Each structure stands twice: as C-alpha cells, then as structure tokens.
PDB file of C-alpha atoms in Angstrom:
ATOM      1  CA  UNK A 162      50.531 132.825 287.446  1.00  0.00           C
ATOM      2  CA  UNK A 163      52.596 136.113 286.691  1.00  0.00           C
ATOM      3  CA  UNK A 164      50.535 139.041 287.269  1.00  0.00           C
ATOM      4  CA  UNK A 165      52.053 142.419 285.786  1.00  0.00           C
ATOM      5  CA  UNK A 166      53.080 145.021 288.366  1.00  0.00           C
ATOM      6  CA  UNK A 167      50.912 147.454 286.491  1.00  0.00           C
ATOM      7  CA  UNK A 168      48.026 145.499 287.188  1.00  0.00           C
ATOM      8  CA  UNK A 169      48.649 145.033 290.630  1.00  0.00           C
ATOM      9  CA  UNK A 170      49.002 148.889 290.967  1.00  0.00           C
ATOM     10  CA  UNK A 171      45.693 149.256 289.358  1.00  0.00           C
ATOM     11  CA  UNK A 172      43.987 146.842 291.539  1.00  0.00           C
ATOM     12  CA  UNK A 173      44.920 149.095 294.683  1.00  0.00           C
ATOM     13  CA  UNK A 174      42.557 151.608 293.261  1.00  0.00           C
ATOM     14  CA  UNK A 175      39.288 151.805 295.119  1.00  0.00           C
ATOM     15  CA  UNK A 176      37.476 152.451 291.720  1.00  0.00           C
ATOM     16  CA  UNK A 177      39.250 149.574 290.074  1.00  0.00           C
ATOM     17  CA  UNK A 178      38.699 147.177 293.066  1.00  0.00           C
ATOM     18  CA  UNK A 179      34.764 148.055 292.830  1.00  0.00           C
ATOM     19  CA  UNK A 180      34.824 147.575 289.074  1.00  0.00           C
ATOM     20  CA  UNK A 181      36.569 144.166 289.218  1.00  0.00           C
ATOM     21  CA  UNK A 182      33.990 143.117 291.834  1.00  0.00           C
ATOM     22  CA  UNK A 183      31.250 144.220 289.505  1.00  0.00           C
ATOM     23  CA  UNK A 184      32.655 142.167 286.632  1.00  0.00           C
ATOM     24  CA  UNK A 185      33.091 139.120 288.552  1.00  0.00           C
ATOM     25  CA  UNK A 186      29.764 139.329 290.148  1.00  0.00           C
ATOM     26  CA  UNK A 187      28.239 140.133 286.603  1.00  0.00           C
ATOM     27  CA  UNK A 188      30.035 136.760 285.168  1.00  0.00           C
ATOM     28  CA  UNK A 189      28.765 134.737 288.018  1.00  0.00           C
ATOM     29  CA  UNK A 190      25.142 135.967 287.595  1.00  0.00           C
ATOM     30  CA  UNK A 191      25.234 135.410 283.814  1.00  0.00           C
ATOM     31  CA  UNK A 192      26.055 131.749 284.377  1.00  0.00           C
ATOM     32  CA  UNK A 193      23.216 131.192 286.698  1.00  0.00           C
ATOM     33  CA  UNK A 194      20.619 133.251 284.553  1.00  0.00           C
ATOM     34  CA  UNK A 195      21.869 131.471 281.536  1.00  0.00           C
ATOM     35  CA  UNK A 196      20.845 128.102 283.029  1.00  0.00           C
ATOM     36  CA  UNK A 197      17.691 129.282 284.640  1.00  0.00           C
ATOM     37  CA  UNK A 198      15.308 127.056 282.408  1.00  0.00           C
ATOM     38  CA  UNK A 199      17.245 123.913 283.117  1.00  0.00           C
ATOM     39  CA  UNK A 200      17.349 124.839 286.798  1.00  0.00           C
ATOM     40  CA  UNK A 201      13.612 125.596 287.170  1.00  0.00           C
ATOM     41  CA  UNK A 202      12.851 122.220 285.339  1.00  0.00           C
ATOM     42  CA  UNK A 203      15.135 120.319 287.809  1.00  0.00           C
ATOM     43  CA  UNK A 204      13.730 122.122 291.026  1.00  0.00           C
ATOM     44  CA  UNK A 205      10.043 121.084 289.596  1.00  0.00           C
ATOM     45  CA  UNK A 206      11.202 117.386 290.166  1.00  0.00           C
ATOM     46  CA  UNK A 207      12.674 118.000 293.611  1.00  0.00           C
ATOM     47  CA  UNK A 208      10.897 118.275 296.896  1.00  0.00           C
ATOM     48  CA  UNK A 209      11.165 120.938 299.351  1.00  0.00           C
ATOM     49  CA  UNK A 210      13.149 118.858 301.701  1.00  0.00           C
ATOM     50  CA  UNK A 211      15.558 117.931 298.824  1.00  0.00           C
ATOM     51  CA  UNK A 212      16.113 121.581 297.561  1.00  0.00           C
ATOM     52  CA  UNK A 213      16.678 122.591 301.282  1.00  0.00           C
ATOM     53  CA  UNK A 214      19.164 119.813 301.684  1.00  0.00           C
ATOM     54  CA  UNK A 215      20.971 120.454 298.555  1.00  0.00           C
ATOM     55  CA  UNK A 216      21.526 123.989 299.470  1.00  0.00           C
ATOM     56  CA  UNK A 217      22.472 123.274 303.114  1.00  0.00           C
ATOM     57  CA  UNK A 218      25.078 120.940 301.757  1.00  0.00           C
ATOM     58  CA  UNK A 219      26.524 123.542 299.173  1.00  0.00           C
ATOM     59  CA  UNK A 220      26.955 126.021 302.276  1.00  0.00           C
ATOM     60  CA  UNK A 221      28.873 123.470 304.154  1.00  0.00           C
ATOM     61  CA  UNK A 222      31.040 122.698 301.181  1.00  0.00           C
ATOM     62  CA  UNK A 223      32.033 126.333 300.980  1.00  0.00           C
ATOM     63  CA  UNK A 224      32.424 126.799 304.653  1.00  0.00           C
ATOM     64  CA  UNK A 225      34.860 123.614 304.623  1.00  0.00           C
ATOM     65  CA  UNK A 226      36.705 125.162 301.781  1.00  0.00           C
ATOM     66  CA  UNK A 227      37.013 128.421 303.486  1.00  0.00           C
ATOM     67  CA  UNK A 228      38.339 126.656 306.915  1.00  0.00           C
ATOM     68  CA  UNK A 229      40.739 124.873 305.144  1.00  0.00           C
ATOM     69  CA  UNK A 230      42.284 128.226 303.498  1.00  0.00           C
ATOM     70  CA  UNK A 231      41.910 129.771 306.941  1.00  0.00           C
ATOM     71  CA  UNK A 232      44.059 126.987 308.354  1.00  0.00           C
ATOM     72  CA  UNK A 233      46.794 127.578 305.685  1.00  0.00           C
ATOM     73  CA  UNK A 234      46.866 131.283 306.396  1.00  0.00           C
ATOM     74  CA  UNK A 235      47.356 130.529 310.157  1.00  0.00           C
ATOM     75  CA  UNK A 236      49.854 128.285 309.452  1.00  0.00           C
ATOM     76  CA  UNK A 237      51.822 130.771 307.366  1.00  0.00           C
ATOM     77  CA  UNK A 238      51.646 133.340 310.190  1.00  0.00           C
ATOM     78  CA  UNK A 239      48.255 135.144 310.038  1.00  0.00           C
ATOM     79  CA  UNK A 240      45.423 133.934 312.119  1.00  0.00           C
ATOM     80  CA  UNK A 241      42.141 135.663 311.136  1.00  0.00           C
ATOM     81  CA  UNK A 242      39.085 135.852 313.282  1.00  0.00           C
ATOM     82  CA  UNK A 243      36.018 134.114 311.482  1.00  0.00           C
ATOM     83  CA  UNK A 244      34.537 137.384 310.685  1.00  0.00           C
ATOM     84  CA  UNK A 245      37.532 138.680 309.116  1.00  0.00           C
ATOM     85  CA  UNK A 246      38.283 135.279 307.166  1.00  0.00           C
ATOM     86  CA  UNK A 247      34.701 135.301 305.563  1.00  0.00           C
ATOM     87  CA  UNK A 248      35.094 138.898 304.418  1.00  0.00           C
ATOM     88  CA  UNK A 249      38.614 138.032 302.664  1.00  0.00           C
ATOM     89  CA  UNK A 250      37.772 134.504 301.534  1.00  0.00           C
ATOM     90  CA  UNK A 251      34.152 135.265 300.255  1.00  0.00           C
ATOM     91  CA  UNK A 252      35.182 138.478 298.151  1.00  0.00           C
ATOM     92  CA  UNK A 253      38.197 136.688 296.745  1.00  0.00           C
ATOM     93  CA  UNK A 254      35.801 133.655 295.662  1.00  0.00           C
ATOM     94  CA  UNK A 255      34.227 136.109 292.948  1.00  0.00           C
ATOM     95  CA  UNK A 256      37.478 136.079 291.267  1.00  0.00           C
ATOM     96  CA  UNK A 257      36.996 132.394 290.275  1.00  0.00           C
ATOM     97  CA  UNK A 258      34.622 133.583 287.771  1.00  0.00           C
ATOM     98  CA  UNK A 259      36.854 135.877 285.776  1.00  0.00           C
ATOM     99  CA  UNK A 260      38.793 133.897 283.148  1.00  0.00           C
ATOM    100  CA  UNK A 261      42.463 133.441 283.823  1.00  0.00           C
ATOM    101  CA  UNK A 262      42.637 131.363 286.956  1.00  0.00           C
ATOM    102  CA  UNK A 263      44.688 134.025 288.898  1.00  0.00           C
ATOM    103  CA  UNK A 264      42.065 136.577 290.077  1.00  0.00           C
ATOM    104  CA  UNK A 265      40.921 134.906 293.377  1.00  0.00           C
ATOM    105  CA  UNK A 266      44.678 134.932 294.435  1.00  0.00           C
ATOM    106  CA  UNK A 267      44.896 138.777 293.330  1.00  0.00           C
ATOM    107  CA  UNK A 268      41.715 139.674 295.162  1.00  0.00           C
ATOM    108  CA  UNK A 269      42.549 137.489 298.390  1.00  0.00           C
ATOM    109  CA  UNK A 270      45.913 139.604 298.552  1.00  0.00           C
ATOM    110  CA  UNK A 271      44.324 143.106 298.213  1.00  0.00           C
ATOM    111  CA  UNK A 272      41.319 142.398 300.599  1.00  0.00           C
ATOM    112  CA  UNK A 273      43.584 140.769 302.869  1.00  0.00           C
ATOM    113  CA  UNK A 274      45.918 143.868 303.040  1.00  0.00           C
ATOM    114  CA  UNK A 275      42.980 145.938 304.563  1.00  0.00           C
ATOM    115  CA  UNK A 276      43.171 143.161 307.596  1.00  0.00           C
ATOM    116  CA  UNK A 277      46.947 143.615 308.034  1.00  0.00           C
ATOM    117  CA  UNK A 278      47.831 140.377 306.184  1.00  0.00           C
ATOM    118  CA  UNK A 279      51.132 141.164 303.842  1.00  0.00           C
ATOM    119  CA  UNK A 280      50.067 140.492 300.575  1.00  0.00           C
ATOM    120  CA  UNK A 281      52.841 138.106 299.842  1.00  0.00           C
ATOM    121  CA  UNK A 282      51.378 135.863 302.579  1.00  0.00           C
ATOM    122  CA  UNK A 283      47.894 136.283 301.489  1.00  0.00           C
ATOM    123  CA  UNK A 284      48.823 135.129 297.935  1.00  0.00           C
ATOM    124  CA  UNK A 285      50.828 132.339 299.348  1.00  0.00           C
ATOM    125  CA  UNK A 286      47.933 130.995 301.313  1.00  0.00           C
ATOM    126  CA  UNK A 287      45.718 130.983 298.394  1.00  0.00           C
ATOM    127  CA  UNK A 288      48.143 129.355 296.403  1.00  0.00           C
ATOM    128  CA  UNK A 289      48.841 126.515 299.070  1.00  0.00           C
ATOM    129  CA  UNK A 290      44.873 126.131 299.613  1.00  0.00           C
ATOM    130  CA  UNK A 291      44.596 125.533 296.246  1.00  0.00           C
ATOM    131  CA  UNK A 292      47.267 123.162 295.872  1.00  0.00           C
ATOM    132  CA  UNK A 293      45.609 121.160 298.957  1.00  0.00           C
ATOM    133  CA  UNK A 294      42.205 121.266 296.977  1.00  0.00           C
ATOM    134  CA  UNK A 295      43.787 119.957 294.094  1.00  0.00           C
ATOM    135  CA  UNK A 296      45.970 117.254 295.865  1.00  0.00           C
ATOM    136  CA  UNK A 297      43.074 116.252 298.229  1.00  0.00           C
ATOM    137  CA  UNK A 298      40.839 116.195 295.363  1.00  0.00           C
ATOM    138  CA  UNK A 299      42.780 113.964 293.225  1.00  0.00           C
ATOM    139  CA  UNK A 300      43.103 111.652 296.239  1.00  0.00           C
ATOM    140  CA  UNK A 301      39.517 111.469 296.628  1.00  0.00           C
ATOM    141  CA  UNK A 302      38.890 111.119 293.116  1.00  0.00           C
ATOM    142  CA  UNK A 303      40.879 107.919 293.067  1.00  0.00           C
ATOM    143  CA  UNK A 304      37.999 106.630 294.972  1.00  0.00           C
ATOM    144  CA  UNK A 305      36.411 106.529 291.674  1.00  0.00           C
ATOM    145  CA  UNK A 306      38.903 104.292 289.980  1.00  0.00           C
ATOM    146  CA  UNK A 307      36.992 101.158 290.764  1.00  0.00           C
ATOM    147  CA  UNK A 308      33.721 102.257 289.362  1.00  0.00           C
ATOM    148  CA  UNK A 309      34.595 104.393 286.641  1.00  0.00           C
ATOM    149  CA  UNK A 310      35.986 103.267 283.177  1.00  0.00           C
ATOM    150  CA  UNK A 311      38.933 105.622 281.940  1.00  0.00           C
ATOM    151  CA  UNK A 312      37.394 104.971 278.547  1.00  0.00           C
ATOM    152  CA  UNK A 313      33.987 106.579 279.494  1.00  0.00           C
ATOM    153  CA  UNK A 314      35.778 109.819 280.325  1.00  0.00           C
ATOM    154  CA  UNK A 315      37.266 110.259 276.887  1.00  0.00           C
ATOM    155  CA  UNK A 316      39.762 113.151 276.660  1.00  0.00           C
ATOM    156  CA  UNK A 317      39.594 113.428 280.202  1.00  0.00           C
ATOM    157  CA  UNK A 318      40.960 110.124 281.285  1.00  0.00           C
ATOM    158  CA  UNK A 319      44.225 111.545 282.033  1.00  0.00           C
ATOM    159  CA  UNK A 320      42.757 112.985 285.208  1.00  0.00           C
ATOM    160  CA  UNK A 321      42.059 109.408 286.538  1.00  0.00           C
ATOM    161  CA  UNK A 322      45.699 108.211 285.968  1.00  0.00           C
ATOM    162  CA  UNK A 323      47.329 111.523 287.169  1.00  0.00           C
ATOM    163  CA  UNK A 324      45.218 111.764 290.406  1.00  0.00           C
ATOM    164  CA  UNK A 325      47.774 109.433 292.567  1.00  0.00           C
ATOM    165  CA  UNK A 326      50.887 111.489 291.426  1.00  0.00           C
ATOM    166  CA  UNK A 327      49.178 114.863 292.382  1.00  0.00           C
ATOM    167  CA  UNK A 328      48.922 113.810 296.164  1.00  0.00           C
ATOM    168  CA  UNK A 329      53.107 114.190 296.127  1.00  0.00           C
ATOM    169  CA  UNK A 330      52.497 117.812 295.895  1.00  0.00           C
ATOM    170  CA  UNK A 331      51.224 118.108 299.371  1.00  0.00           C
ATOM    171  CA  UNK A 332      54.624 117.087 301.057  1.00  0.00           C
ATOM    172  CA  UNK A 333      55.851 120.263 302.580  1.00  0.00           C
ATOM    173  CA  UNK A 334      59.494 120.312 300.972  1.00  0.00           C
ATOM    174  CA  UNK A 335      57.846 119.963 297.470  1.00  0.00           C
ATOM    175  CA  UNK A 336      54.984 122.417 298.359  1.00  0.00           C
ATOM    176  CA  UNK A 337      57.104 125.095 299.876  1.00  0.00           C
ATOM    177  CA  UNK A 338      59.453 125.063 296.819  1.00  0.00           C
ATOM    178  CA  UNK A 339      56.585 125.407 294.398  1.00  0.00           C
ATOM    179  CA  UNK A 340      54.996 127.938 296.155  1.00  0.00           C
ATOM    180  CA  UNK A 341      58.171 129.814 296.455  1.00  0.00           C
ATOM    181  CA  UNK A 342      58.687 129.761 292.628  1.00  0.00           C
ATOM    182  CA  UNK A 343      55.370 130.853 291.977  1.00  0.00           C
ATOM    183  CA  UNK A 344      55.810 133.906 294.410  1.00  0.00           C
ATOM    184  CA  UNK A 345      59.084 134.721 292.750  1.00  0.00           C
ATOM    185  CA  UNK A 346      57.665 134.599 289.417  1.00  0.00           C
ATOM    186  CA  UNK A 347      54.773 136.744 290.423  1.00  0.00           C
ATOM    187  CA  UNK A 348      57.095 139.230 291.882  1.00  0.00           C
ATOM    188  CA  UNK A 349      55.609 138.529 295.561  1.00  0.00           C
ATOM    189  CA  UNK A 350      58.790 137.873 297.278  1.00  0.00           C
ATOM    190  CA  UNK A 351      59.749 134.527 299.340  1.00  0.00           C
ATOM    191  CA  UNK A 352      57.684 132.823 301.977  1.00  0.00           C
ATOM    192  CA  UNK A 353      58.250 133.995 305.572  1.00  0.00           C
ATOM    193  CA  UNK A 354      56.816 130.888 307.186  1.00  0.00           C
ATOM    194  CA  UNK A 355      57.077 127.520 305.371  1.00  0.00           C
ATOM    195  CA  UNK A 356      54.188 125.362 305.684  1.00  0.00           C
ATOM    196  CA  UNK A 357      54.188 122.745 308.087  1.00  0.00           C
ATOM    197  CA  UNK A 358      52.962 119.058 308.215  1.00  0.00           C
ATOM    198  CA  UNK A 359      50.360 120.001 310.944  1.00  0.00           C
ATOM    199  CA  UNK A 360      49.017 122.967 309.075  1.00  0.00           C
ATOM    200  CA  UNK A 361      48.647 121.123 305.795  1.00  0.00           C
ATOM    201  CA  UNK A 362      47.191 118.221 307.897  1.00  0.00           C
ATOM    202  CA  UNK A 363      44.378 120.432 309.201  1.00  0.00           C
ATOM    203  CA  UNK A 364      43.940 122.028 305.637  1.00  0.00           C
ATOM    204  CA  UNK A 365      43.861 118.740 304.023  1.00  0.00           C
ATOM    205  CA  UNK A 366      41.306 117.373 306.713  1.00  0.00           C
ATOM    206  CA  UNK A 367      39.059 120.183 305.891  1.00  0.00           C
ATOM    207  CA  UNK A 368      39.303 119.946 302.177  1.00  0.00           C
ATOM    208  CA  UNK A 369      38.728 116.085 302.298  1.00  0.00           C
ATOM    209  CA  UNK A 370      35.345 116.872 304.442  1.00  0.00           C
ATOM    210  CA  UNK A 371      34.456 119.376 301.845  1.00  0.00           C
ATOM    211  CA  UNK A 372      34.893 116.941 298.865  1.00  0.00           C
ATOM    212  CA  UNK A 373      32.611 114.418 300.936  1.00  0.00           C
ATOM    213  CA  UNK A 374      30.052 116.866 301.402  1.00  0.00           C
ATOM    214  CA  UNK A 375      29.908 117.902 297.691  1.00  0.00           C
ATOM    215  CA  UNK A 376      29.743 114.387 296.819  1.00  0.00           C
ATOM    216  CA  UNK A 377      26.888 113.869 299.131  1.00  0.00           C
ATOM    217  CA  UNK A 378      25.053 116.975 297.555  1.00  0.00           C
ATOM    218  CA  UNK A 379      25.574 115.465 294.217  1.00  0.00           C
ATOM    219  CA  UNK A 380      24.571 111.786 295.376  1.00  0.00           C
ATOM    220  CA  UNK A 381      21.052 113.580 296.931  1.00  0.00           C
ATOM    221  CA  UNK A 382      20.370 115.282 293.644  1.00  0.00           C
ATOM    222  CA  UNK A 383      21.148 112.133 291.476  1.00  0.00           C
ATOM    223  CA  UNK A 384      18.982 109.995 293.894  1.00  0.00           C
ATOM    224  CA  UNK A 385      16.150 112.267 293.313  1.00  0.00           C
ATOM    225  CA  UNK A 386      16.524 111.776 289.659  1.00  0.00           C
ATOM    226  CA  UNK A 387      16.603 107.905 289.666  1.00  0.00           C
ATOM    227  CA  UNK A 388      19.950 106.865 290.931  1.00  0.00           C
ATOM    228  CA  UNK A 389      19.981 104.164 293.350  1.00  0.00           C
ATOM    229  CA  UNK A 390      21.477 105.342 296.649  1.00  0.00           C
ATOM    230  CA  UNK A 391      23.918 102.828 297.508  1.00  0.00           C
ATOM    231  CA  UNK A 392      27.653 103.120 298.911  1.00  0.00           C
ATOM    232  CA  UNK A 393      29.032 102.418 295.201  1.00  0.00           C
ATOM    233  CA  UNK A 394      26.928 105.206 294.070  1.00  0.00           C
ATOM    234  CA  UNK A 395      28.002 107.661 296.645  1.00  0.00           C
ATOM    235  CA  UNK A 396      31.740 106.739 296.013  1.00  0.00           C
ATOM    236  CA  UNK A 397      30.908 107.315 292.348  1.00  0.00           C
ATOM    237  CA  UNK A 398      29.422 110.723 292.819  1.00  0.00           C
ATOM    238  CA  UNK A 399      32.057 111.951 295.410  1.00  0.00           C
ATOM    239  CA  UNK A 400      34.969 110.549 293.531  1.00  0.00           C
ATOM    240  CA  UNK A 401      33.687 111.935 290.086  1.00  0.00           C
ATOM    241  CA  UNK A 402      32.941 115.166 291.587  1.00  0.00           C
ATOM    242  CA  UNK A 403      36.611 115.447 292.957  1.00  0.00           C
ATOM    243  CA  UNK A 404      38.158 114.476 289.660  1.00  0.00           C
ATOM    244  CA  UNK A 405      35.923 117.016 287.735  1.00  0.00           C
ATOM    245  CA  UNK A 406      36.646 119.909 290.056  1.00  0.00           C
ATOM    246  CA  UNK A 407      40.495 118.904 289.633  1.00  0.00           C
ATOM    247  CA  UNK A 408      39.709 118.954 285.603  1.00  0.00           C
ATOM    248  CA  UNK A 409      38.120 122.475 285.756  1.00  0.00           C
ATOM    249  CA  UNK A 410      40.574 123.787 287.806  1.00  0.00           C
ATOM    250  CA  UNK A 411      43.325 122.777 285.365  1.00  0.00           C
ATOM    251  CA  UNK A 412      41.312 124.422 282.392  1.00  0.00           C
ATOM    252  CA  UNK A 413      42.232 127.951 283.702  1.00  0.00           C
ATOM    253  CA  UNK A 414      40.609 129.586 280.573  1.00  0.00           C
ATOM    254  CA  UNK A 415      37.070 128.599 281.684  1.00  0.00           C
ATOM    255  CA  UNK A 416      35.672 130.916 284.795  1.00  0.00           C
ATOM    256  CA  UNK A 417      35.663 128.591 287.824  1.00  0.00           C
ATOM    257  CA  UNK A 418      35.889 125.389 285.438  1.00  0.00           C
ATOM    258  CA  UNK A 419      32.332 126.127 283.930  1.00  0.00           C
ATOM    259  CA  UNK A 420      31.644 123.590 281.338  1.00  0.00           C
ATOM    260  CA  UNK A 421      34.744 121.450 281.913  1.00  0.00           C
ATOM    261  CA  UNK A 422      33.331 119.897 285.365  1.00  0.00           C
ATOM    262  CA  UNK A 423      29.996 119.407 283.769  1.00  0.00           C
ATOM    263  CA  UNK A 424      31.583 117.254 280.957  1.00  0.00           C
ATOM    264  CA  UNK A 425      33.823 115.204 283.275  1.00  0.00           C
ATOM    265  CA  UNK A 426      30.924 114.565 285.814  1.00  0.00           C
ATOM    266  CA  UNK A 427      28.382 113.925 283.206  1.00  0.00           C
ATOM    267  CA  UNK A 428      30.799 111.007 281.747  1.00  0.00           C
ATOM    268  CA  UNK A 429      31.324 109.543 285.220  1.00  0.00           C
ATOM    269  CA  UNK A 430      27.673 109.429 285.829  1.00  0.00           C
ATOM    270  CA  UNK A 431      26.709 108.113 282.310  1.00  0.00           C
ATOM    271  CA  UNK A 432      26.756 104.519 283.327  1.00  0.00           C
ATOM    272  CA  UNK A 433      24.662 104.956 286.455  1.00  0.00           C
ATOM    273  CA  UNK A 434      22.122 107.638 285.221  1.00  0.00           C
ATOM    274  CA  UNK A 435      20.629 108.458 282.077  1.00  0.00           C
ATOM    275  CA  UNK A 436      22.639 111.158 280.193  1.00  0.00           C
ATOM    276  CA  UNK A 437      19.879 113.781 280.435  1.00  0.00           C
ATOM    277  CA  UNK A 438      19.407 113.142 283.981  1.00  0.00           C
ATOM    278  CA  UNK A 439      23.229 113.304 284.714  1.00  0.00           C
ATOM    279  CA  UNK A 440      23.832 116.485 282.985  1.00  0.00           C
ATOM    280  CA  UNK A 441      20.689 118.072 284.784  1.00  0.00           C
ATOM    281  CA  UNK A 442      22.011 116.928 288.399  1.00  0.00           C
ATOM    282  CA  UNK A 443      25.509 118.183 287.613  1.00  0.00           C
ATOM    283  CA  UNK A 444      24.124 121.485 286.438  1.00  0.00           C
ATOM    284  CA  UNK A 445      21.841 121.866 289.580  1.00  0.00           C
ATOM    285  CA  UNK A 446      24.867 121.403 291.586  1.00  0.00           C
ATOM    286  CA  UNK A 447      26.981 123.775 289.915  1.00  0.00           C
ATOM    287  CA  UNK A 448      24.393 126.442 290.022  1.00  0.00           C
ATOM    288  CA  UNK A 449      23.653 125.795 293.730  1.00  0.00           C
ATOM    289  CA  UNK A 450      27.383 126.332 294.403  1.00  0.00           C
ATOM    290  CA  UNK A 451      27.465 129.393 292.228  1.00  0.00           C
ATOM    291  CA  UNK A 452      24.723 131.058 294.210  1.00  0.00           C
ATOM    292  CA  UNK A 453      26.429 129.939 297.563  1.00  0.00           C
ATOM    293  CA  UNK A 454      29.691 131.803 296.281  1.00  0.00           C
ATOM    294  CA  UNK A 455      27.677 134.857 295.746  1.00  0.00           C
ATOM    295  CA  UNK A 456      26.033 134.573 299.286  1.00  0.00           C
ATOM    296  CA  UNK A 457      29.650 134.256 300.782  1.00  0.00           C
ATOM    297  CA  UNK A 458      30.860 137.303 298.690  1.00  0.00           C
ATOM    298  CA  UNK A 459      27.661 139.117 299.727  1.00  0.00           C
ATOM    299  CA  UNK A 460      28.520 138.552 303.403  1.00  0.00           C
ATOM    300  CA  UNK A 461      32.053 139.453 302.615  1.00  0.00           C
ATOM    301  CA  UNK A 462      31.301 142.595 301.435  1.00  0.00           C
ATOM    302  CA  UNK A 463      29.120 143.638 304.206  1.00  0.00           C
ATOM    303  CA  UNK A 464      31.727 142.722 306.862  1.00  0.00           C
ATOM    304  CA  UNK A 465      34.367 144.470 304.766  1.00  0.00           C
ATOM    305  CA  UNK A 466      32.275 147.486 304.563  1.00  0.00           C
ATOM    306  CA  UNK A 467      31.405 147.420 308.246  1.00  0.00           C
ATOM    307  CA  UNK A 468      34.808 147.377 309.313  1.00  0.00           C
ATOM    308  CA  UNK A 469      35.836 150.011 306.518  1.00  0.00           C
ATOM    309  CA  UNK A 470      37.977 147.556 304.794  1.00  0.00           C
ATOM    310  CA  UNK A 471      36.790 147.937 301.109  1.00  0.00           C
ATOM    311  CA  UNK A 472      37.165 151.079 298.966  1.00  0.00           C
ATOM    312  CA  UNK A 473      39.738 152.767 301.377  1.00  0.00           C
ATOM    313  CA  UNK A 474      43.521 152.617 300.844  1.00  0.00           C
ATOM    314  CA  UNK A 475      45.053 149.441 302.304  1.00  0.00           C
ATOM    315  CA  UNK A 476      47.467 150.093 304.909  1.00  0.00           C
ATOM    316  CA  UNK A 477      51.290 149.957 304.211  1.00  0.00           C
ATOM    317  CA  UNK A 478      52.586 146.638 304.345  1.00  0.00           C
ATOM    318  CA  UNK A 479      55.228 144.637 302.924  1.00  0.00           C
ATOM    319  CA  UNK A 480      54.470 143.334 299.364  1.00  0.00           C
TER     320      UNK A 480
END
C-alpha cells in the first residue's frame, strides 16, 4: 500500500489529476466495450422490466457502498454532506480500474482535500471502508458454505475457508492497529480519531445491505437465464457474489478484480446454472456495475466542478 512521496506530489498537479481520471475512465470503458457483444446477447434475452430492475439494483448496491464509506469517514471525524460525499466517493471509484489496488485510496485523499478533509483521514477512511467490505463480504460469503462445494471452486477454495477468519479484522482494536500500520507505511501519519464499535457497526450494516442487493441483482439475472428462483438459489447468488468480490479484491493486479470475480462466480453457479448462462449472468452484472461506477464518477465530477474542487489547488491541510 506504500505510495512513493514523488507520486503523491505529482497527483496534486491539476494536469496529472485530470490525466489520471482520463486513464481510469478509459480503462473502465475499455472493459465495457470489450464485452459489448456478450452484453447485447444477454440483453436480448431480458425483458425491459428485468433490465430496469438490474440497473436499479446496481445503483442501490453502489449507494450502499457509498453510505458505508461515509459512515466510516464520519466516525473518523469528518462528516460530509451527501453532495460532497458523492463527489469524493464517485471520483475515487475510478481508481479501482487502474491496476495496483491503491489508486482509489489516493484519489479519495486528493479529492477529499478539496472538501477540507485531511488527506490522512481520507486515506484511513477508504482503508477502513475496504476492510469493512472485505470482512462483511467474507461473513456474507459464508452463507454459501452449505450450498457450494469447495472443490468446485478449484484454486479459489481458500476464499471459502478463510472467510470466517477475516471477520475478526472488524474488531476496533485489531482494525485500528492495522490501519495505523498501513498509514505509517504510506507515510500518512497516525489516526487522529480511532474507529469505534458504533461507527463500524453502521458501516458494516450498510455493507451487508449492499451485499444483499448485489446478490439480488445476480439472482434476478440468473433467474432470467433459467435459474429456479428459490431461497436456496438466492443464498447461493448472494454468498457467491460476496466470496467472488473478496477474491477479486485480494487479486490486486487485476483492475477492480476484473476476470477473477467472474471465474469465482461462474464456479459457484456452475452446479445450478449451465456454464455459458452462468458466465453470461456474471458478465452482465459486472458490466452494469461498471456503468454505475462511471455514472457516479460523472455525478461526482459535475458536483466537484460546480464547487470548484477539481483542477484547483487543494487548501493547506495536514498530510
């Protein structure tokens, strides 16, 4: 997670900021356009109502993720209004599509500085929010244990067995220590306001709600492609999605986990849905969520530009 000081200095240049956003946007669009044929093929088999529901659920999932991050940021000492939160979070999410697994944290710190959030606090909030997502995703993923054969996951079976252990990271004494170590390694200073049980509880509640919404989206897609819509298959879709997201996050060299999550989800769904149909459902879900990320980033850019927060120098803040 260490980012060289020279790289941080460069990111504070307006030209480099816009260049970074352009590269991240290009990579996200490249992923969508690269799968356009499969996406159109899947859309042809969905009704207008199903397409609308899938998109709405995608927006709700990202909104839950935003609210979880906002709850963490407030717990650490910076309460942002919704408009400012959308601007910071929306733009920072483009960093997920740049390989390395760190650029959304850096982007959140730089954009947050324009809203008078200290960079160290922004970085800490994004780190904690990611930790909450991973831990809650691992917990929700454990729901899949009664329905998924570890052998079916092949090389990714370790995600199932590691899931219950990851939840321990959410304990404030453990999490505060880990985030503090990460901030020191990134030369961001120490936590000014350690996380609390209440703040983490609110963030975890929003994260779990997000996993349930994402699972519902995948369940609807799979149902349109032949999956029986039962409580068992809902648990399978939700737990499988959470496990796949966790695996994709840990595989940091893939932009936003692209490819990894598809492999894990296809393996989870293989026993309940034919291979090609499972892969198609996963791909549609992934592309829809990428488009939603782009929409949130666009909204964030508009809000930031209207407030004069992008392209101008950041106010003097503690690092």
